[in-house]
Amino acid sequence: MKTILPIFLLSLFALSTSFGQVLTRGTVTGQVGTVAGKPLEFTTMMLLKAKDSTLVKGAISDAEGKYAFENVGAGNYRVAAQQIGYSKTYSALFSINEANPAVELPALTLVDETKSLTEVKVVATKPFIEQQVDRTVMNVENSIVSSGNTALEVLEKAPGVTIDRQNDQIQLKGKAGVIVYIDGKQTYLSQQEVSNLLKNTPSDNIASIEIITNPGSKYDAAGNSGIINIKMKKNKNFGTNGTFIVGTGYGWVKNLQGARDDLPKFNSSLNLNHREGKLNVFGNYSYVNRESAQTNEINRAIPYNGKITYFDQYSFRPNQFTGHSYKAGLDYYINKKSTVGVLFNGFSNDWRSGGQNNTLISDENRRLTSRPTTKTDARQFMSNVTGNVNYKYDFDGKGREWTVDADYVHYGGKNNNNLSTVYYNADNSLTRPNQDVRNNMPSEINIMAFKTDYVHPLKNGSKVEAGLKSSFVDADNNTIYDTLQQETKQWLFDASRSNQFKYNENINAAYVNYAGKFGKLKVQTGLRAEHTHSTGTSVTLNQTVDRNYLNLFPTVFLSRQLDTNNVLNMSYSRRIDRPDYQNLNPFVFYLDPYTYQQGNPFLRPQYTNSVELTHVYKGAISTTLGFSRTTDFINQETPRQIAAQNITYVTPENLGHLDNLNLNVSFPVSVAKWWRMQNNVNTYYQNYQTFYSGTPYQVKLVAFNLYTSNNFTLSKTLSAEVSGWFNSASQYGFYRAQPMGGFSIGVQKKVMEGKGNIKLNVNDPFWLNQFRGRAMVQDIDFRVGSRWESRQIRLTFTYRFGNQNVKGARDRNSATSAEQNRVKAGN
């Protein structure tokens, strides 16, 4: 299968290109050089539409500085020339038409960046959702309704992305296992902790979000559904500048008594960047203080000895979050060839939660028999410090370069949770002594990694890339339970619930990647090898699981320009998802005496083979057909039951295989000059096949996601936006989730001569967004519902000062770009 699939793809792609009719078009030629008249080779040349500076074609100048664009359709254009160390330069406007099919432009002269030259400015507003050849891009900084929100709330609007609010899971096109990067660096957090981090990351600091469903061999092989890269805002050129943002808002939610709880929110951030000579210094700081709340309803029926016991649980958990995040670094340009950089970033998060869980227990006739009430008091503190040292050597300014990254990452967590349960019978009298339990869960995770990459350009624009990476993970998680003795009022250590778990892992990887062109067919293919050795040890249980395995991960990407308007792309990849570090921990985390979550030290990695075929029309309308199969897929919350004790719990398990067939269409619509619309439709078919307690279990489901955004230009300084999304019923392992949706409206006013802007937006004004799901398998009948303060109003003020053309820090991938996504803090 592994051999046949790439051959099939190549054959299918070659067949499809034979039908492409290349239309006769015009040509554009010219030459580029320096002020001294010296030709500039390997200069990046871009053919742009005159109307909005949209990129039409790209080219590279030869050894004599000459360039050519062929097969150019009729229209009005300009050419841009760009090379490191020189100011970007534009040609005059020109036209290609029937009377003038061949245009030879006057020579373009590039000036050193150190010299003063007024640059031609070409301004084009990017759409909120932009479909590129290999990824989907959300231009967050252009969105009004995204202002003042969190990164998670913005991500929820992304095409094909769904957020399981009940379990803090991010899914892409119906598949879990998304890897989240920030500025090209992985977050090192588990799905749950990534969700918590994004909940408390202000969207005003985000420039764009990239969704890459089929990454190449250069990326770590982790992530079966792809990569989401969140790019923070950056600046350009020399001088000093900064951005100050302050925002406030309110959310509303109903508590167990039906009363409205007002939940205030506040965020602020400061970004600074300074570049002078060979030194570039940058940094930012963000502060978040927000109140939130969530209501949950759990209904279950537990059969035992021919009878059924009904549990109806209702809980309300208000939360208080305070978070500080920071980043500081510098890039020093030693000379034209060498650059060294240092990056230091981290966060300090304090999360507190209280609340009450009311349980109504009824017999088979629905008569109330008991009413236990559990009060919770939890606090979670987590800090992170990440250090990165990097070096880049540019051999000849022609694309041949060598980079080195070394990272050290430390996570420290302190989690405390107190549960106090009072047992009442139907007439509200006490039936048994109170049960008071407390736990302390300290955790410490250290990650060290090193990676090096080399890029070697070949003739005709081809190139070869190769790299090595080695990472080391050392995690220590402890769970200490104490039970209060009601007679003596003393806390006693509970050995039956406590557990210490240590995890060590070493991954060594190597890859090689080739990109080139055969006629009009662009090809990129690569192979990545990863060797993993891991040891998970339960100190308390004296139990060790040792794993040692080697995997190969091939990738193939093909691209064919059929004509001026049509591009066809095809890709194939194999990927892996290793279990989260703390999912391997067999500790038990209690919600109440009848409900808990337990880890699984015997989890195996899951593997995914994916293939995609994408057609792009005029660089705007994109249609993608994809298929993937995941084997040994990890279901994060498999429901299990101990019927004799009326206990239901969830645990991660490997369950058979999952097939996913999806069709995604993204298309813009210009309704009028002042009204632009972007739409996305994603439909997918899922087929789960596994065994549950030895019995075959299969689920087949067709689901879809819809998204639309409408942008209105009301005046030069006033604009508005309306966006909405809808997710149909979907499947999360054993849980069938009901449809979800919502919409947002916002307005923006530019002030202070464009240096400032004020944004007002309202999210989910009618409180439509909620999660509802049900699991039914064998003796499991489990319903869950959840609501949170999705209904919010926000006001944000942004002020930009200094030289807004200061060049920001270099984009780079750190050495630890696959490990942090698997850290879990135990929320």
mmCIF file of N, CA, C and O in Angstrom, residues 463-515:
data_model
loop_
_atom_site.group_PDB
_atom_site.id
_atom_site.type_symbol
_atom_site.label_atom_id
_atom_site.label_comp_id
_atom_site.label_asym_id
_atom_site.label_seq_id
_atom_site.Cartn_x
_atom_site.Cartn_y
_atom_site.Cartn_z
ATOM 1 N N LYS A 463 16.324 22.557 -5.243
ATOM 2 C CA LYS A 463 17.113 22.617 -4.017
ATOM 3 C C LYS A 463 16.974 21.312 -3.243
ATOM 4 O O LYS A 463 15.982 20.588 -3.374
ATOM 5 N N VAL A 464 17.991 21.048 -2.427
ATOM 6 C CA VAL A 464 18.002 19.896 -1.536
ATOM 7 C C VAL A 464 18.131 20.409 -0.114
ATOM 8 O O VAL A 464 18.950 21.298 0.169
ATOM 9 N N GLU A 465 17.319 19.878 0.794
ATOM 10 C CA GLU A 465 17.387 20.230 2.206
ATOM 11 C C GLU A 465 17.648 18.964 3.018
ATOM 12 O O GLU A 465 17.161 17.883 2.677
ATOM 13 N N ALA A 466 18.399 19.116 4.089
ATOM 14 C CA ALA A 466 18.668 17.987 4.974
ATOM 15 C C ALA A 466 18.831 18.512 6.388
ATOM 16 O O ALA A 466 19.201 19.680 6.593
ATOM 17 N N GLY A 467 18.551 17.668 7.366
ATOM 18 C CA GLY A 467 18.658 18.123 8.744
ATOM 19 C C GLY A 467 18.679 16.991 9.742
ATOM 20 O O GLY A 467 18.310 15.847 9.434
ATOM 21 N N LEU A 468 19.118 17.322 10.963
ATOM 22 C CA LEU A 468 19.167 16.388 12.078
ATOM 23 C C LEU A 468 18.521 17.046 13.290
ATOM 24 O O LEU A 468 18.554 18.271 13.446
ATOM 25 N N LYS A 469 17.947 16.216 14.146
ATOM 26 C CA LYS A 469 17.357 16.728 15.380
ATOM 27 C C LYS A 469 17.436 15.667 16.465
ATOM 28 O O LYS A 469 17.272 14.467 16.195
ATOM 29 N N SER A 470 17.686 16.132 17.697
ATOM 30 C CA SER A 470 17.683 15.235 18.850
ATOM 31 C C SER A 470 17.015 15.955 20.005
ATOM 32 O O SER A 470 17.316 17.122 20.272
ATOM 33 N N SER A 471 16.068 15.279 20.680
ATOM 34 C CA SER A 471 15.355 15.885 21.806
ATOM 35 C C SER A 471 15.340 14.923 22.988
ATOM 36 O O SER A 471 15.308 13.702 22.821
ATOM 37 N N PHE A 472 15.347 15.513 24.185
ATOM 38 C CA PHE A 472 15.333 14.748 25.430
ATOM 39 C C PHE A 472 14.263 15.331 26.345
ATOM 40 O O PHE A 472 14.232 16.546 26.578
ATOM 41 N N VAL A 473 13.408 14.468 26.869
ATOM 42 C CA VAL A 473 12.314 14.892 27.742
ATOM 43 C C VAL A 473 12.431 14.162 29.069
ATOM 44 O O VAL A 473 12.625 12.945 29.115
ATOM 45 N N ASP A 474 12.316 14.921 30.157
ATOM 46 C CA ASP A 474 12.333 14.360 31.507
ATOM 47 C C ASP A 474 11.143 14.944 32.261
ATOM 48 O O ASP A 474 11.123 16.146 32.550
ATOM 49 N N ALA A 475 10.133 14.115 32.551
ATOM 50 C CA ALA A 475 8.910 14.586 33.208
ATOM 51 C C ALA A 475 8.697 13.834 34.522
ATOM 52 O O ALA A 475 8.880 12.617 34.591
ATOM 53 N N ASP A 476 8.316 14.579 35.543
ATOM 54 C CA ASP A 476 8.043 14.003 36.865
ATOM 55 C C ASP A 476 6.713 14.562 37.357
ATOM 56 O O ASP A 476 6.581 15.760 37.607
ATOM 57 N N ASN A 477 5.704 13.693 37.465
ATOM 58 C CA ASN A 477 4.370 14.096 37.904
ATOM 59 C C ASN A 477 3.993 13.309 39.147
ATOM 60 O O ASN A 477 4.082 12.079 39.161
ATOM 61 N N ASN A 478 3.570 14.033 40.154
ATOM 62 C CA ASN A 478 3.203 13.393 41.407
ATOM 63 C C ASN A 478 1.763 13.739 41.754
ATOM 64 O O ASN A 478 1.319 14.872 41.535
ATOM 65 N N THR A 479 1.038 12.770 42.271
ATOM 66 C CA THR A 479 -0.344 12.987 42.705
ATOM 67 C C THR A 479 -0.470 12.494 44.145
ATOM 68 O O THR A 479 -0.317 11.302 44.408
ATOM 69 N N ILE A 480 -0.717 13.417 45.060
ATOM 70 C CA ILE A 480 -0.772 13.095 46.483
ATOM 71 C C ILE A 480 -2.190 13.349 46.987
ATOM 72 O O ILE A 480 -2.674 14.490 46.955
ATOM 73 N N TYR A 481 -2.872 12.286 47.439
ATOM 74 C CA TYR A 481 -4.232 12.388 47.943
ATOM 75 C C TYR A 481 -4.248 12.247 49.462
ATOM 76 O O TYR A 481 -3.549 11.413 50.042
ATOM 77 N N ASP A 482 -5.070 13.072 50.099
ATOM 78 C CA ASP A 482 -5.325 12.976 51.530
ATOM 79 C C ASP A 482 -6.827 12.902 51.761
ATOM 80 O O ASP A 482 -7.609 13.544 51.036
ATOM 81 N N THR A 483 -7.223 12.124 52.751
ATOM 82 C CA THR A 483 -8.633 11.999 53.139
ATOM 83 C C THR A 483 -8.808 12.492 54.568
ATOM 84 O O THR A 483 -8.011 12.155 55.458
ATOM 85 N N LEU A 484 -9.843 13.301 54.801
ATOM 86 C CA LEU A 484 -10.106 13.834 56.144
ATOM 87 C C LEU A 484 -10.871 12.811 56.974
ATOM 88 O O LEU A 484 -11.933 12.330 56.568
ATOM 89 N N GLN A 485 -10.305 12.448 58.121
ATOM 90 C CA GLN A 485 -10.975 11.556 59.062
ATOM 91 C C GLN A 485 -11.963 12.381 59.895
ATOM 92 O O GLN A 485 -11.560 13.274 60.649
ATOM 93 N N GLN A 486 -13.255 12.097 59.739
ATOM 94 C CA GLN A 486 -14.278 12.918 60.362
ATOM 95 C C GLN A 486 -14.216 12.851 61.893
ATOM 96 O O GLN A 486 -14.526 13.838 62.573
ATOM 97 N N GLU A 487 -13.805 11.699 62.455
ATOM 98 C CA GLU A 487 -13.777 11.572 63.913
ATOM 99 C C GLU A 487 -12.670 12.438 64.511
ATOM 100 O O GLU A 487 -12.873 13.118 65.529
ATOM 101 N N THR A 488 -11.463 12.402 63.925
ATOM 102 C CA THR A 488 -10.313 13.127 64.493
ATOM 103 C C THR A 488 -10.056 14.469 63.816
ATOM 104 O O THR A 488 -9.242 15.265 64.308
ATOM 105 N N LYS A 489 -10.721 14.702 62.674
ATOM 106 C CA LYS A 489 -10.507 15.914 61.885
ATOM 107 C C LYS A 489 -9.045 16.060 61.452
ATOM 108 O O LYS A 489 -8.514 17.169 61.341
ATOM 109 N N GLN A 490 -8.407 14.939 61.192
ATOM 110 C CA GLN A 490 -7.032 14.940 60.723
ATOM 111 C C GLN A 490 -6.967 14.407 59.288
ATOM 112 O O GLN A 490 -7.713 13.502 58.921
ATOM 113 N N TRP A 491 -6.040 14.969 58.529
ATOM 114 C CA TRP A 491 -5.842 14.518 57.154
ATOM 115 C C TRP A 491 -4.882 13.341 57.135
ATOM 116 O O TRP A 491 -3.797 13.397 57.719
ATOM 117 N N LEU A 492 -5.283 12.251 56.471
ATOM 118 C CA LEU A 492 -4.458 11.062 56.372
ATOM 119 C C LEU A 492 -4.122 10.786 54.907
ATOM 120 O O LEU A 492 -4.979 10.910 54.022
ATOM 121 N N PHE A 493 -2.883 10.418 54.671
ATOM 122 C CA PHE A 493 -2.424 10.106 53.322
ATOM 123 C C PHE A 493 -3.189 8.905 52.763
ATOM 124 O O PHE A 493 -3.335 7.875 53.420
ATOM 125 N N ASP A 494 -3.702 9.032 51.529
ATOM 126 C CA ASP A 494 -4.479 7.976 50.882
ATOM 127 C C ASP A 494 -3.615 7.324 49.803
ATOM 128 O O ASP A 494 -3.512 7.810 48.674
ATOM 129 N N ALA A 495 -2.978 6.205 50.173
ATOM 130 C CA ALA A 495 -2.058 5.530 49.247
ATOM 131 C C ALA A 495 -2.779 4.912 48.067
ATOM 132 O O ALA A 495 -2.192 4.739 46.990
ATOM 133 N N SER A 496 -4.061 4.565 48.214
ATOM 134 C CA SER A 496 -4.794 3.908 47.134
ATOM 135 C C SER A 496 -5.050 4.846 45.950
ATOM 136 O O SER A 496 -5.266 4.391 44.825
ATOM 137 N N ARG A 497 -5.029 6.145 46.182
ATOM 138 C CA ARG A 497 -5.293 7.107 45.114
ATOM 139 C C ARG A 497 -4.038 7.852 44.663
ATOM 140 O O ARG A 497 -4.029 8.459 43.590
ATOM 141 N N SER A 498 -2.998 7.848 45.458
ATOM 142 C CA SER A 498 -1.795 8.609 45.147
ATOM 143 C C SER A 498 -0.903 7.835 44.179
ATOM 144 O O SER A 498 -0.929 6.606 44.134
ATOM 145 N N ASN A 499 -0.093 8.593 43.439
ATOM 146 C CA ASN A 499 0.786 7.947 42.476
ATOM 147 C C ASN A 499 1.830 8.938 41.992
ATOM 148 O O ASN A 499 1.533 10.112 41.755
ATOM 149 N N GLN A 500 3.071 8.491 41.856
ATOM 150 C CA GLN A 500 4.128 9.286 41.230
ATOM 151 C C GLN A 500 4.510 8.616 39.926
ATOM 152 O O GLN A 500 4.732 7.408 39.866
ATOM 153 N N PHE A 501 4.600 9.423 38.863
ATOM 154 C CA PHE A 501 4.868 8.899 37.529
ATOM 155 C C PHE A 501 6.011 9.683 36.901
ATOM 156 O O PHE A 501 5.996 10.917 36.863
ATOM 157 N N LYS A 502 7.007 8.975 36.400
ATOM 158 C CA LYS A 502 8.157 9.580 35.736
ATOM 159 C C LYS A 502 8.213 9.100 34.291
ATOM 160 O O LYS A 502 7.966 7.932 34.011
ATOM 161 N N TYR A 503 8.553 10.032 33.415
ATOM 162 C CA TYR A 503 8.591 9.703 31.989
ATOM 163 C C TYR A 503 9.862 10.283 31.374
ATOM 164 O O TYR A 503 10.181 11.469 31.568
ATOM 165 N N ASN A 504 10.588 9.456 30.652
ATOM 166 C CA ASN A 504 11.792 9.881 29.937
ATOM 167 C C ASN A 504 11.668 9.476 28.471
ATOM 168 O O ASN A 504 11.214 8.385 28.169
ATOM 169 N N GLU A 505 12.105 10.368 27.602
ATOM 170 C CA GLU A 505 11.970 10.108 26.171
ATOM 171 C C GLU A 505 13.125 10.738 25.405
ATOM 172 O O GLU A 505 13.544 11.865 25.692
ATOM 173 N N ASN A 506 13.639 10.003 24.439
ATOM 174 C CA ASN A 506 14.662 10.516 23.531
ATOM 175 C C ASN A 506 14.238 10.211 22.094
ATOM 176 O O ASN A 506 13.958 9.068 21.755
ATOM 177 N N ILE A 507 14.154 11.268 21.273
ATOM 178 C CA ILE A 507 13.818 11.115 19.857
ATOM 179 C C ILE A 507 14.968 11.665 19.029
ATOM 180 O O ILE A 507 15.383 12.817 19.207
ATOM 181 N N ASN A 508 15.480 10.846 18.127
ATOM 182 C CA ASN A 508 16.521 11.270 17.186
ATOM 183 C C ASN A 508 15.952 11.177 15.773
ATOM 184 O O ASN A 508 15.359 10.154 15.404
ATOM 185 N N ALA A 509 16.099 12.257 15.016
ATOM 186 C CA ALA A 509 15.468 12.327 13.700
ATOM 187 C C ALA A 509 16.454 12.839 12.654
ATOM 188 O O ALA A 509 17.384 13.605 12.965
ATOM 189 N N ALA A 510 16.227 12.430 11.411
ATOM 190 C CA ALA A 510 16.985 12.929 10.264
ATOM 191 C C ALA A 510 16.051 12.987 9.068
ATOM 192 O O ALA A 510 15.134 12.169 8.954
ATOM 193 N N TYR A 511 16.254 13.988 8.208
ATOM 194 C CA TYR A 511 15.395 14.089 7.027
ATOM 195 C C TYR A 511 16.202 14.582 5.835
ATOM 196 O O TYR A 511 17.250 15.220 5.971
ATOM 197 N N VAL A 512 15.698 14.280 4.648
ATOM 198 C CA VAL A 512 16.221 14.820 3.404
ATOM 199 C C VAL A 512 15.021 15.186 2.533
ATOM 200 O O VAL A 512 14.013 14.472 2.519
ATOM 201 N N ASN A 513 15.118 16.323 1.852
ATOM 202 C CA ASN A 513 13.989 16.832 1.076
ATOM 203 C C ASN A 513 14.495 17.409 -0.239
ATOM 204 O O ASN A 513 15.515 18.109 -0.262
ATOM 205 N N TYR A 514 13.804 17.099 -1.330
ATOM 206 C CA TYR A 514 14.179 17.624 -2.634
ATOM 207 C C TYR A 514 12.996 18.380 -3.232
ATOM 208 O O TYR A 514 11.854 17.908 -3.187
ATOM 209 N N ALA A 515 13.278 19.558 -3.781
ATOM 210 C CA ALA A 515 12.253 20.347 -4.470
ATOM 211 C C ALA A 515 12.804 20.764 -5.827
ATOM 212 O O ALA A 515 13.928 21.284 -5.916
#
